[in-house]
Short mmCIF file of C-alpha atoms and ligand atoms in Angstrom, two decimals:
data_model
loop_
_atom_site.label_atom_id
_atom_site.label_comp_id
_atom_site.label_asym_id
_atom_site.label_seq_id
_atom_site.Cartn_x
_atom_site.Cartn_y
_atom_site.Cartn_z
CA UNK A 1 -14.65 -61.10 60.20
CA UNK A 2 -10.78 -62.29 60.38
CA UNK A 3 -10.24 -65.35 61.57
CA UNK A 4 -6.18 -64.61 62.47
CA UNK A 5 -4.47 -61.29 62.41
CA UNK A 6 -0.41 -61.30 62.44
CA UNK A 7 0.37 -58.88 64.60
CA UNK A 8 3.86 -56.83 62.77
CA UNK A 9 5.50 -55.70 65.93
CA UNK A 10 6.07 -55.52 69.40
CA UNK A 11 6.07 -54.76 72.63
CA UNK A 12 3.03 -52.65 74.22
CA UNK A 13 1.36 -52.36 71.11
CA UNK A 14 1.54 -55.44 70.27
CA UNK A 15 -0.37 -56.57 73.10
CA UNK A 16 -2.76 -53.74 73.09
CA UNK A 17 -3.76 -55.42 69.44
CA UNK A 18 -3.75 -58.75 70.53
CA UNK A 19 -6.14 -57.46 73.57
CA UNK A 20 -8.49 -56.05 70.59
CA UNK A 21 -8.74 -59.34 68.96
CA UNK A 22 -9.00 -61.50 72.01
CA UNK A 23 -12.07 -59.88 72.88
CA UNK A 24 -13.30 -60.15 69.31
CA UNK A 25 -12.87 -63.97 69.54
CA UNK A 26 -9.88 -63.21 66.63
CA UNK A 27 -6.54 -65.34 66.68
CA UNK A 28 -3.43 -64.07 66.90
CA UNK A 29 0.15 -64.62 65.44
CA UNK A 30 3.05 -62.66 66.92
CA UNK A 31 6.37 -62.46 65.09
CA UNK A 32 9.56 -62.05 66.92
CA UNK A 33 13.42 -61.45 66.55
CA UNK A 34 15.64 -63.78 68.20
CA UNK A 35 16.44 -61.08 70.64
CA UNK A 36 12.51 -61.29 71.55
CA UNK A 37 11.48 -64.50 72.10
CA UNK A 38 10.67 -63.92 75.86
CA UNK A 39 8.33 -61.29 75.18
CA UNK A 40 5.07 -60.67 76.85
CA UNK A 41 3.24 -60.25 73.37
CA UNK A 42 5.09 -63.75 72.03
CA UNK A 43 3.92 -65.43 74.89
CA UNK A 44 0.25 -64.46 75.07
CA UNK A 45 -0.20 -64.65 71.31
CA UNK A 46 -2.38 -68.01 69.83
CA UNK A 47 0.68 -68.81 67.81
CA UNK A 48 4.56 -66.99 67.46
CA UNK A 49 6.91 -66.77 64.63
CA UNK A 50 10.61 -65.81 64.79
CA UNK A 51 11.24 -63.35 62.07
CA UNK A 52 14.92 -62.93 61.91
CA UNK A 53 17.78 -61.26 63.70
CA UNK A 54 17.86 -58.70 66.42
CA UNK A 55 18.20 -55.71 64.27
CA UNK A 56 14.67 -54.24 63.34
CA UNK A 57 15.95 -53.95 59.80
CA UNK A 58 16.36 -57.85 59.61
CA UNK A 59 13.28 -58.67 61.79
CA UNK A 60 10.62 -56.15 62.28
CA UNK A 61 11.15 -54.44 59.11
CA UNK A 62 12.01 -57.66 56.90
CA UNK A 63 8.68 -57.99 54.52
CA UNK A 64 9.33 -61.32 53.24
CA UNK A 65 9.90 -62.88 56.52
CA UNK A 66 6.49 -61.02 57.51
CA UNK A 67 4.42 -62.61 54.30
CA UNK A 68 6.07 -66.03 54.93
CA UNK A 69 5.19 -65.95 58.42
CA UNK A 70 1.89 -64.83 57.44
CA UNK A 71 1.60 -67.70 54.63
CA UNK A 72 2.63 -70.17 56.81
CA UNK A 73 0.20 -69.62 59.93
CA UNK A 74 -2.39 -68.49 57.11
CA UNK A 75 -3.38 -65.69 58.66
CA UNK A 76 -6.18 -63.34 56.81
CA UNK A 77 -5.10 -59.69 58.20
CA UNK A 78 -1.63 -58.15 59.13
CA UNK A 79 -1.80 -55.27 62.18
CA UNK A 80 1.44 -53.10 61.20
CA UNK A 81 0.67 -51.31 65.37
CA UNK A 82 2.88 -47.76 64.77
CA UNK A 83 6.31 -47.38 63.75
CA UNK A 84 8.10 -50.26 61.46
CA UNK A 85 5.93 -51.14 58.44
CA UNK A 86 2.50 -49.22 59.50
CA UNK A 87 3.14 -46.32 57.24
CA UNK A 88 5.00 -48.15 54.38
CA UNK A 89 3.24 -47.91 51.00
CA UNK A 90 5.27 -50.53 49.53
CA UNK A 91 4.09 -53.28 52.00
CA UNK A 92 0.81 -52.60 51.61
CA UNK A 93 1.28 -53.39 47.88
CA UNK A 94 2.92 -56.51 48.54
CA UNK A 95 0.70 -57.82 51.66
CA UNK A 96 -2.53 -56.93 49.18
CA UNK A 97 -0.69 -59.20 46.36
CA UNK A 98 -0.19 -61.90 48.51
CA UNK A 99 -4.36 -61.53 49.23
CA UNK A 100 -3.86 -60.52 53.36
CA UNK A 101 -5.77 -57.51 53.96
CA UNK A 102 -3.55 -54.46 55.37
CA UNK A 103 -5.86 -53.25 58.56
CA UNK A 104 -5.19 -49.81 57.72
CA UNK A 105 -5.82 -47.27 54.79
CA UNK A 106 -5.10 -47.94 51.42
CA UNK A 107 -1.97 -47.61 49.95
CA UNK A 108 -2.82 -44.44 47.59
CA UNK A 109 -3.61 -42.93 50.54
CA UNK A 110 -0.70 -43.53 52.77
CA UNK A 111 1.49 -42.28 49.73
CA UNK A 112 -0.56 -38.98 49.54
CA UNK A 113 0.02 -38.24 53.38
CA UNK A 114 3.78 -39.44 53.16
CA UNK A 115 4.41 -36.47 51.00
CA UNK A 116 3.94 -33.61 53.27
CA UNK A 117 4.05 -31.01 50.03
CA UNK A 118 0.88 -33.57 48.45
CA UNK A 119 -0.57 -34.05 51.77
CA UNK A 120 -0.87 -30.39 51.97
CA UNK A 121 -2.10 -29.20 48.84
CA UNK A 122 -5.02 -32.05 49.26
CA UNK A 123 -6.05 -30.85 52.79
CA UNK A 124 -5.81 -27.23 51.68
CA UNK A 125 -8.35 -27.97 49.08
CA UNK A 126 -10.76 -29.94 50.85
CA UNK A 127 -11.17 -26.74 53.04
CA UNK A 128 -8.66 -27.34 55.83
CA UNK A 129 -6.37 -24.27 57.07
CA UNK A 130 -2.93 -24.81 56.76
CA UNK A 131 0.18 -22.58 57.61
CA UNK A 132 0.56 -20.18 54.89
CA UNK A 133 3.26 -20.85 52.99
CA UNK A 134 4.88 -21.59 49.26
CA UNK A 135 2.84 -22.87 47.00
CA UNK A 136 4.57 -26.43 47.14
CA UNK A 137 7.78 -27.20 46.33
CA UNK A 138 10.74 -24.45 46.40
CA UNK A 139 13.34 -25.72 44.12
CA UNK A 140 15.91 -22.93 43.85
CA UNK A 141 17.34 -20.25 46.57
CA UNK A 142 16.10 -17.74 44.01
CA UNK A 143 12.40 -19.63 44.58
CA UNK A 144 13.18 -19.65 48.07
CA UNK A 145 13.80 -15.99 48.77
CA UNK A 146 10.58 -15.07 46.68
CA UNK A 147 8.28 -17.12 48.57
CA UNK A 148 10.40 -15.82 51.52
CA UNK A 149 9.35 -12.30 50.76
CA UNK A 150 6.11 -12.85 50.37
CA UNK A 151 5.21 -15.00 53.66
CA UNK A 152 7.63 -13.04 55.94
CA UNK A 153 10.35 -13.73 58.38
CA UNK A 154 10.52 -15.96 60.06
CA UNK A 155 10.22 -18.94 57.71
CA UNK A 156 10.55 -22.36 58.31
CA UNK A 157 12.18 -24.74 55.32
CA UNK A 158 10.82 -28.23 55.58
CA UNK A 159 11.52 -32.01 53.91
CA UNK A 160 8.69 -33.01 52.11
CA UNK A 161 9.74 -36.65 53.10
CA UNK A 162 10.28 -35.78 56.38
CA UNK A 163 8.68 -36.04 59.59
CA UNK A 164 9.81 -36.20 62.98
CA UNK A 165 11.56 -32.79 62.72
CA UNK A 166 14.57 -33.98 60.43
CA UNK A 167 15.20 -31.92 57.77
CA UNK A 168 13.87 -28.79 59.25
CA UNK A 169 15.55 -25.46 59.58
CA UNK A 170 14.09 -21.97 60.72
CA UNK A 171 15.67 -18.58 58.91
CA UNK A 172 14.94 -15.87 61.03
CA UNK A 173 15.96 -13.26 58.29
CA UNK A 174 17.03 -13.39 54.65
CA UNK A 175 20.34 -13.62 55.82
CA UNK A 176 19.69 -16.99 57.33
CA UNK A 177 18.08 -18.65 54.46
CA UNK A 178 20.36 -19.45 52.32
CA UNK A 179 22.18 -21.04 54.78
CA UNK A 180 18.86 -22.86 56.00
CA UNK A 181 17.72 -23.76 52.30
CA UNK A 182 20.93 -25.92 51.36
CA UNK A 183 21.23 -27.53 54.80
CA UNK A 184 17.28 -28.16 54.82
CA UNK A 185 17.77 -29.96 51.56
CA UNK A 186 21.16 -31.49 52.34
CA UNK A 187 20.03 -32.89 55.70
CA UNK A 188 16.70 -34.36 53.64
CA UNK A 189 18.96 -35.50 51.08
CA UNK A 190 21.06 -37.69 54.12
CA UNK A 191 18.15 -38.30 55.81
CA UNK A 192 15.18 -39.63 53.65
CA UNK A 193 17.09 -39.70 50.24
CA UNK A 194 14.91 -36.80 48.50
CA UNK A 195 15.80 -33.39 48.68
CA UNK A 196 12.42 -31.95 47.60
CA UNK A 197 11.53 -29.05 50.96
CA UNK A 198 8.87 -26.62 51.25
CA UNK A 199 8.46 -23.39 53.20
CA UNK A 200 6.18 -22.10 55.44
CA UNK A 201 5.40 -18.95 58.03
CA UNK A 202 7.56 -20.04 61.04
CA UNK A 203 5.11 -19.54 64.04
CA UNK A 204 7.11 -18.98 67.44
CA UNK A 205 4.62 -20.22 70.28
CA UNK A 206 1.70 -22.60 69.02
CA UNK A 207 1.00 -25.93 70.47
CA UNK A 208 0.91 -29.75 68.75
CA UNK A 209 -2.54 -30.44 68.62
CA UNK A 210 -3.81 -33.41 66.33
CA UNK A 211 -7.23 -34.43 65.61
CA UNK A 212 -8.50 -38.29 65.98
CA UNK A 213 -10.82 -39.55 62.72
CA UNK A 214 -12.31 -43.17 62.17
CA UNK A 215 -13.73 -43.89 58.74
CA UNK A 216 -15.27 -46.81 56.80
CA UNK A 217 -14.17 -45.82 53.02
CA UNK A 218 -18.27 -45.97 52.55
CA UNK A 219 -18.91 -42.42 53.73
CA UNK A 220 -19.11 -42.82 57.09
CA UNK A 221 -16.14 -40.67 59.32
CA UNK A 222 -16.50 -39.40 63.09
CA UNK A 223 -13.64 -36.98 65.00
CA UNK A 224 -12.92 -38.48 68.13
CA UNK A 225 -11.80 -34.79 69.58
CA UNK A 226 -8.21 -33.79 69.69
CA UNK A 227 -5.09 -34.60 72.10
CA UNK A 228 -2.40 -31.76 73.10
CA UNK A 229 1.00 -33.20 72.43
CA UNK A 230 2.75 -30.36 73.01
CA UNK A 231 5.34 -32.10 75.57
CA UNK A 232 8.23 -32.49 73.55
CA UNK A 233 11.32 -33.23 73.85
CA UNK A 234 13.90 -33.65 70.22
CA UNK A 235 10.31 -34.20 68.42
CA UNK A 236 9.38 -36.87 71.00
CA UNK A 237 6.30 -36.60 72.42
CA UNK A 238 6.31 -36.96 76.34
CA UNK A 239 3.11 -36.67 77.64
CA UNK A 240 -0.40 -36.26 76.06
CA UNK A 241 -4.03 -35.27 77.17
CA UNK A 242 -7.35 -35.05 75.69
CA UNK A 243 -9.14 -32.31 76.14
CA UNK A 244 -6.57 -30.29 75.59
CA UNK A 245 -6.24 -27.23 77.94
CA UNK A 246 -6.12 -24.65 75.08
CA UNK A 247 -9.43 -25.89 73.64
CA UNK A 248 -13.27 -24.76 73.94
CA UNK A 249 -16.08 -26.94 72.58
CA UNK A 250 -17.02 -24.59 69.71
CA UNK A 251 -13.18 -24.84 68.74
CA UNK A 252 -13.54 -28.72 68.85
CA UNK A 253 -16.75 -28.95 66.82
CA UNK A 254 -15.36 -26.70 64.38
CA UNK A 255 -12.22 -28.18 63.04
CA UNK A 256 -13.48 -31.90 63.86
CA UNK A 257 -15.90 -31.21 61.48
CA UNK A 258 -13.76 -29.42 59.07
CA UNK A 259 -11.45 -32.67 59.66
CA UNK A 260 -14.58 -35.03 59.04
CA UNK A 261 -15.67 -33.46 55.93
CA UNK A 262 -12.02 -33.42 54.40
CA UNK A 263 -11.67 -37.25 55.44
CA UNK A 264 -14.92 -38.39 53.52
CA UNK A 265 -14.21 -36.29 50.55
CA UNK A 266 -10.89 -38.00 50.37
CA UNK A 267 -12.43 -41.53 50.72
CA UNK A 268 -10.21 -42.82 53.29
CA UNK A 269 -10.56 -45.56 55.54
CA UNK A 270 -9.05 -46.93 59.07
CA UNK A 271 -7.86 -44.77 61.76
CA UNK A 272 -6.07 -41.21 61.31
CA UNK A 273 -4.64 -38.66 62.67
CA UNK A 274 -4.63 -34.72 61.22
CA UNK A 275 -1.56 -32.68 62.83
CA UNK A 276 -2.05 -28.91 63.54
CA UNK A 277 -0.54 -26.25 65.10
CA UNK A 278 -2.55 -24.34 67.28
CA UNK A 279 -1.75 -20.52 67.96
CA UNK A 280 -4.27 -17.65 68.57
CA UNK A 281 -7.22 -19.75 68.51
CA UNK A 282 -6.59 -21.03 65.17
CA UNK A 283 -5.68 -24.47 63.63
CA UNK A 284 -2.97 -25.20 61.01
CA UNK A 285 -2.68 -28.33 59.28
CA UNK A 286 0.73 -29.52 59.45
CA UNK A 287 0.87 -33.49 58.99
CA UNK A 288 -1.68 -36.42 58.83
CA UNK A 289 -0.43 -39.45 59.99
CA UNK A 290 -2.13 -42.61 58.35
CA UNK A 291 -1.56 -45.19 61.26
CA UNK A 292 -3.00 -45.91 65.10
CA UNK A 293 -0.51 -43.91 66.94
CA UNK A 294 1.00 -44.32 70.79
CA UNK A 295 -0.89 -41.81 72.70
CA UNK A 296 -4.92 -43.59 71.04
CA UNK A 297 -5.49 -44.72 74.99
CA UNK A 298 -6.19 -40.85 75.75
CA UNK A 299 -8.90 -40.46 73.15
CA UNK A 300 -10.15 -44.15 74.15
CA UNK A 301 -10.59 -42.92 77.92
CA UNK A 302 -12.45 -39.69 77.20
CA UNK A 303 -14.56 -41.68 74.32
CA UNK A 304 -15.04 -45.18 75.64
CA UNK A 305 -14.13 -46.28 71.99
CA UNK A 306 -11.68 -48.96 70.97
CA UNK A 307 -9.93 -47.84 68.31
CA UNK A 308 -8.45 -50.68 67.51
CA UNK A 309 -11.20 -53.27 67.41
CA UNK A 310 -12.98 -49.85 65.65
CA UNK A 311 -10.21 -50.49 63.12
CA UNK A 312 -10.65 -54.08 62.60
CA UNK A 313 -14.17 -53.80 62.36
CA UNK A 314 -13.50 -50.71 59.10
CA UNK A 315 -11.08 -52.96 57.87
CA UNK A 316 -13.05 -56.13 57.81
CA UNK A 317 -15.31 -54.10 55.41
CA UNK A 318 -18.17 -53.42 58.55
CA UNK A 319 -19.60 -50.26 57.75
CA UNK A 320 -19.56 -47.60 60.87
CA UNK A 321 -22.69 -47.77 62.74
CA UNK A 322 -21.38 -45.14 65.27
CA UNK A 323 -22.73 -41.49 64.36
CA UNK A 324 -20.91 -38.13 65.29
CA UNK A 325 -24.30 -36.84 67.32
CA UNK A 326 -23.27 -40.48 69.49
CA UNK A 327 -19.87 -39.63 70.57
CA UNK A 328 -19.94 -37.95 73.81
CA UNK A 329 -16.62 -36.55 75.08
CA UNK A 330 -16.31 -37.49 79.03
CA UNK A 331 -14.02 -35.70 81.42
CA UNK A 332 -9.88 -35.69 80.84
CA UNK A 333 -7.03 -38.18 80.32
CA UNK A 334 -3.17 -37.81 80.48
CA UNK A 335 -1.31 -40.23 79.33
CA UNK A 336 2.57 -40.61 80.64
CA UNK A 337 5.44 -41.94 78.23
CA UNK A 338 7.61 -44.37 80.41
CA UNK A 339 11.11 -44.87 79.02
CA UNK A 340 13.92 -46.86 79.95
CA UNK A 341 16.25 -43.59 80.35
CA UNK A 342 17.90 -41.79 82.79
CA UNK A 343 14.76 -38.72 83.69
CA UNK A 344 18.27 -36.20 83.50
CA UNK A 345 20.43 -37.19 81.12
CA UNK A 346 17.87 -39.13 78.64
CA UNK A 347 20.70 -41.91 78.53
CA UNK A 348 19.32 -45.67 77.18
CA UNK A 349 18.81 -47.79 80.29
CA UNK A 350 18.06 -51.07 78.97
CA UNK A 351 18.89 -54.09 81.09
CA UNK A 352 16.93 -56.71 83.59
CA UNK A 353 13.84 -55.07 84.95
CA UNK A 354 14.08 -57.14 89.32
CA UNK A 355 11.01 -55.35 90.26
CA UNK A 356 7.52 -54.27 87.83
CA UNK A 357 4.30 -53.24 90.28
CA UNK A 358 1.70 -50.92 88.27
CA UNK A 359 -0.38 -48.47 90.20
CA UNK A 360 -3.59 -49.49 89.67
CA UNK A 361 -7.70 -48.47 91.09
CA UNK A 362 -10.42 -46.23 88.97
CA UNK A 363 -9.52 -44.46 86.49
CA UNK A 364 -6.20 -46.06 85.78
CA UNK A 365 -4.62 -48.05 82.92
CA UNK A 366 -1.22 -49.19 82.03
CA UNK A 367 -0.36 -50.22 78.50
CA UNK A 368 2.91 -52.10 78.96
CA UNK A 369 4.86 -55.61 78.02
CA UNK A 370 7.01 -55.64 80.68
CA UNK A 371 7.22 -58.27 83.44
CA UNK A 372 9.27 -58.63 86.36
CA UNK A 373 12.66 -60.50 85.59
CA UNK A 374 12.01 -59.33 81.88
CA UNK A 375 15.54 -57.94 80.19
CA UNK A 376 14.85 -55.11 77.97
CA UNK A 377 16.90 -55.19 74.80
CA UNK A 378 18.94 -52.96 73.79
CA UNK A 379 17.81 -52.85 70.01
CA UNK A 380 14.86 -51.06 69.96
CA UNK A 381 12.78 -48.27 70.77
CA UNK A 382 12.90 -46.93 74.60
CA UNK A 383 9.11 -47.20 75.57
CA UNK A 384 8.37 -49.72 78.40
CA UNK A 385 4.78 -48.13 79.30
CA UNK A 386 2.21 -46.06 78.92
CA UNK A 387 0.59 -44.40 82.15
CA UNK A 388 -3.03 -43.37 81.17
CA UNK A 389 -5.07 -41.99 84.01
CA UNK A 390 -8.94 -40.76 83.75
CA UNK A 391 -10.85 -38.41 85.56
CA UNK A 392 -14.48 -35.98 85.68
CA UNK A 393 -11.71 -32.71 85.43
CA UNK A 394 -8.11 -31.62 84.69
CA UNK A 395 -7.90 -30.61 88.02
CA UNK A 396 -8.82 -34.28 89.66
CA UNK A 397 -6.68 -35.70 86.69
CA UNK A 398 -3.50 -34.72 88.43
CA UNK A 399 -4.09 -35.65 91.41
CA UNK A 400 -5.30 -38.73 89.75
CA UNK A 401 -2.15 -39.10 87.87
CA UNK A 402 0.34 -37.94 91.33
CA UNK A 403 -1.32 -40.99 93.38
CA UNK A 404 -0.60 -42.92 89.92
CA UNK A 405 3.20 -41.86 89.77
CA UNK A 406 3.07 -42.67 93.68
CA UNK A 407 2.81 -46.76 93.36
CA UNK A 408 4.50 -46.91 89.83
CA UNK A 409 7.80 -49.31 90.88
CA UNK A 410 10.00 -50.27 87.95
CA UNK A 411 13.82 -51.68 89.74
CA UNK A 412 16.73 -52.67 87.86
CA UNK A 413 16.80 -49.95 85.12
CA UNK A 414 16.65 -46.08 84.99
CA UNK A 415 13.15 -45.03 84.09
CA UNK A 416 11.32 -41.91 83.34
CA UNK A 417 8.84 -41.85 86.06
CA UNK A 418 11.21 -39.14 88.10
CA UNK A 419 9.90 -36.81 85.12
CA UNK A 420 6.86 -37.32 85.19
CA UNK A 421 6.34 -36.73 88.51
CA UNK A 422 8.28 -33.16 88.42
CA UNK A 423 5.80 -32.48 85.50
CA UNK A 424 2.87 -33.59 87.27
CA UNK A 425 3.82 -30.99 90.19
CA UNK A 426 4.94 -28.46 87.47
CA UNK A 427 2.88 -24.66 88.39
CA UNK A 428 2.84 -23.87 84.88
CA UNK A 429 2.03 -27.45 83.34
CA UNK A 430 -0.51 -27.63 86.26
CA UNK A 431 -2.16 -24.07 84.68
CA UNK A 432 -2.22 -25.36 81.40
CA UNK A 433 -0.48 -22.53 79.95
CA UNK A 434 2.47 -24.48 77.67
CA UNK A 435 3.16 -24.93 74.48
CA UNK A 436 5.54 -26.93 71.94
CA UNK A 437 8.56 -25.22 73.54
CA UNK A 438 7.73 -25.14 77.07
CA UNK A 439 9.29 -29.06 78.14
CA UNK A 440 12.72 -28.16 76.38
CA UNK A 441 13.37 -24.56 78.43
CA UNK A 442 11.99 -26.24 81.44
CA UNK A 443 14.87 -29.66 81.12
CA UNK A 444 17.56 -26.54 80.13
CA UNK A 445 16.73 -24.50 83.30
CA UNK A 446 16.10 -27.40 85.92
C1 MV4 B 501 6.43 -25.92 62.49
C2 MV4 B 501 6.80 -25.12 63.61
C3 MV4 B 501 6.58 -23.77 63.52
N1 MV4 B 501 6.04 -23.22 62.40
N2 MV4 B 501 5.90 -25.33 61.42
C4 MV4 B 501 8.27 -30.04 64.08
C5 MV4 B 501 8.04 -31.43 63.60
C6 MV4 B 501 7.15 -31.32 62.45
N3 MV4 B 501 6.28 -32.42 62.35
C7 MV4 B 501 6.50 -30.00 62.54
N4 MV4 B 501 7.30 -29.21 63.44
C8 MV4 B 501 7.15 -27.88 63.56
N5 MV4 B 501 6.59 -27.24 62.48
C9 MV4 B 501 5.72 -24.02 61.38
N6 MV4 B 501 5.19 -23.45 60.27
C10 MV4 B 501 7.34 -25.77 64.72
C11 MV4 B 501 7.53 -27.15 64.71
C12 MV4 B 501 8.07 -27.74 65.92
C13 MV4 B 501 7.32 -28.60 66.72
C14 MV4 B 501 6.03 -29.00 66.34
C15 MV4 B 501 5.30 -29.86 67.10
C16 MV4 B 501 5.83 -30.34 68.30
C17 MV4 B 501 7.08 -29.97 68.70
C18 MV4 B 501 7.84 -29.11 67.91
C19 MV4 B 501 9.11 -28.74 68.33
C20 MV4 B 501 9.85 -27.88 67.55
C21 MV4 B 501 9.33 -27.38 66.34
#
């Protein structure tokens, strides 16, 4: 086993890692900007390193001041958390050259699943369904109308770089796409610095729902269910829950073994996620994402797994000893996004936080760095904590997660907590019945 991991980022998830390796009697190194150094995961950590700079470019993101902080604590492992490095190939090559381990996949893999047009022609042939569409890359407008024809309208034009929604651009008709082609591939172009998009059957009403996988690169993978991330809002998600409404158990056993068998075919290892878009009852691939992402928690509360010290373990070469027949899915969790933003206008609230209290009782956890008489910076992303409640039903869930929202005080900044609550009180979220549109019409119409 490690001895030391360096933990590559910041707040909550950093100290949901260093948690993980606390408990596994592994050391920890956190690295820090200067515009961190009175952070919750600095303080805790066995040892701290400041990286550089404010800016994330110059700090979070700055590889050689990562490897020389790892060199000089001599640390074995680097945790990239999610965001920053985690799903950069190139600093997997160069922490494997400088002999650290990368706890994550490998970075063939990562490269494969960065390409959405490669990512999809590798899940479509290991048997997963995907969104029909062209048969990779469209090229020309001529190209583009073709494969136009032959889906049918609506299509959606996509960045094969992309992610996160940017470079994405629905034609309704064929008088719309060659409009949407050149300002699909423009806005890539700007965006990611390829121009290479792809085009798909544009479905209207599905939800986001992704599938959990843990593998050990030695033929063992489990699914870990699926999470509903349909709560949206500009491609961020809001608020997640596992099960998700929309789902039956045949549905889940299904495509997580679908997922499973595509997964150990591919030989990956470490943690993943497989995107889909769910309409009708059926599951379309859309995206695998190759890193521990924010919402884990909900799939750790209805699976009484840690991913992360599941992770470790994989990565430390441990083989998985867990078996799919062992994982037993146990009632429902919701996890809440907390921001530092105004719960109207979304605007960045950063600032001295006078008063933190976290609800707190069965079947409650908060994932968050923040203190009281902490200033949040301005610099960097707006999450301050994640509200993950756990209940036997949906149903007991929410009122779970209301008595939650109840004691949650955060003074001194503008939070999203007001949203949450209006959600959690929401008739149609409280039925279920939404999808990856639903959060959008409700914030227009409220
Ligand atoms: C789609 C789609 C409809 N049809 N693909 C948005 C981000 C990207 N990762 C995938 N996205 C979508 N792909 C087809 N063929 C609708 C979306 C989409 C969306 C997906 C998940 C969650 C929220 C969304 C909001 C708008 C559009």
């Amino acid at each position: 086993m490690f001895e030391k991991i360096l933990i590559a980022n910041r707040g909550e998830i950093a100290l949901r890692i260093h948690r993980a390796c606390r408990e596994m009697g592994i050391k920890t190194v956190a690295v820090h900007s200067s515009a961190d150094a009175d952070a919750m995961h600095v303080r805790l950590a066995d040892e701290s390193v400041c990286i550089g700079p404010p800016s994330s470019t110059d700090s979070y993101l700055n590889i050689p001041s990562i490897i020389a902080a790892a060199e000089i604590t001599n640390a074995d492992a680097i945790h990239p958390g999610y965001g920053f490095l985690s799903e950069n190939a190139k600093f997997v090559d160069i922490v494997t050259a400088h002999g650290i381990k990368f706890i994550g996949p490998s970075a063939d893999h990562i490269r494969l699943m960065g390409d959405k047009i490669t990512a999809k022609e590798t899940m479509r042939k290991l048997g997963v369904p995907c969104v029909p569409g062209s048969a990779g890359e469209v090229m020309t407008l001529a190209e583009a109308a073709q494969s136009a024809a032959e889906i049918g309208y609506p299509v959606i034009i996509k960045a094969s770089a992309g992610g996160g929604g940017r470079g994405m651009k629905v034609a309704a008709t064929a008088d719309d796409l060659s409009e949407a082609f050149s300002s699909a591939r423009s806005e890539s172009k700007l965006a990611v610095g390829n121009d290479a998009v792809y085009m798909e059957e544009y479905l209207s009403t599905p939800r986001h729902i992704e599938i959990q996988i843990l593998a050990d690169g030695q033929g063992n993978v489990v699914h870990l269910g699926e999470r509903d991330c349909s709560l949206q809002r500009r491609h961020q998600k809001v608020l997640e829950e596992s099960p998700s409404p929309a789902m039956t158990d045949q549905l889940r056993t299904r495509i997580g073994k679908t997922v499973a068998d595509a997964i150990r075919d591919m030989n990956y290892d470490g943690v993943g996620t497989i995107e889909f878009l769910f309409e009708n009852d059926e599951f379309y691939f859309i995206e695998m994402n190759t890193r521990l992402q924010v919402e884990h928690p909900v799939t750790e509360m209805v699976t009484g797994i840690d991913l992360v010290q599941a992770q470790i373990n994989v990565a430390a070469g441990y083989p998985l000893t867990l078996r799919q027949e062992d994982i037993k899915f146990s009632g429902h969790a919701i996890e809440c996004r907390v921001t530092a933003e105004d719960a109207v206008t979304f605007a960045a609230s950063p600032g001295p936080v006078t008063e933190f209290h976290v609800p707190g009782g069965l079947g409650v956890r908060v994932d968050s760095a923040l203190y009281t008489g902490y200033n949040i910076p301005p610099y960097y992303d707006s999450l301050i904590a994640k509200l993950i409640v756990h209940s036997n039903s949906r149903e007991e869930c929410l009122l779970r997660l209301n008595r939650a929202l109840e004691e949650f005080v955060v003074s001194g900044i503008k939070t999203t907590l007001p949203l949450h609550q209006e959600i959690v009180h929401n008739a149609e979220f409280r039925a279920g019945s939404y999808n990856i549109h639903w959060l959008e019409k409700y914030l227009a119409e409220r």
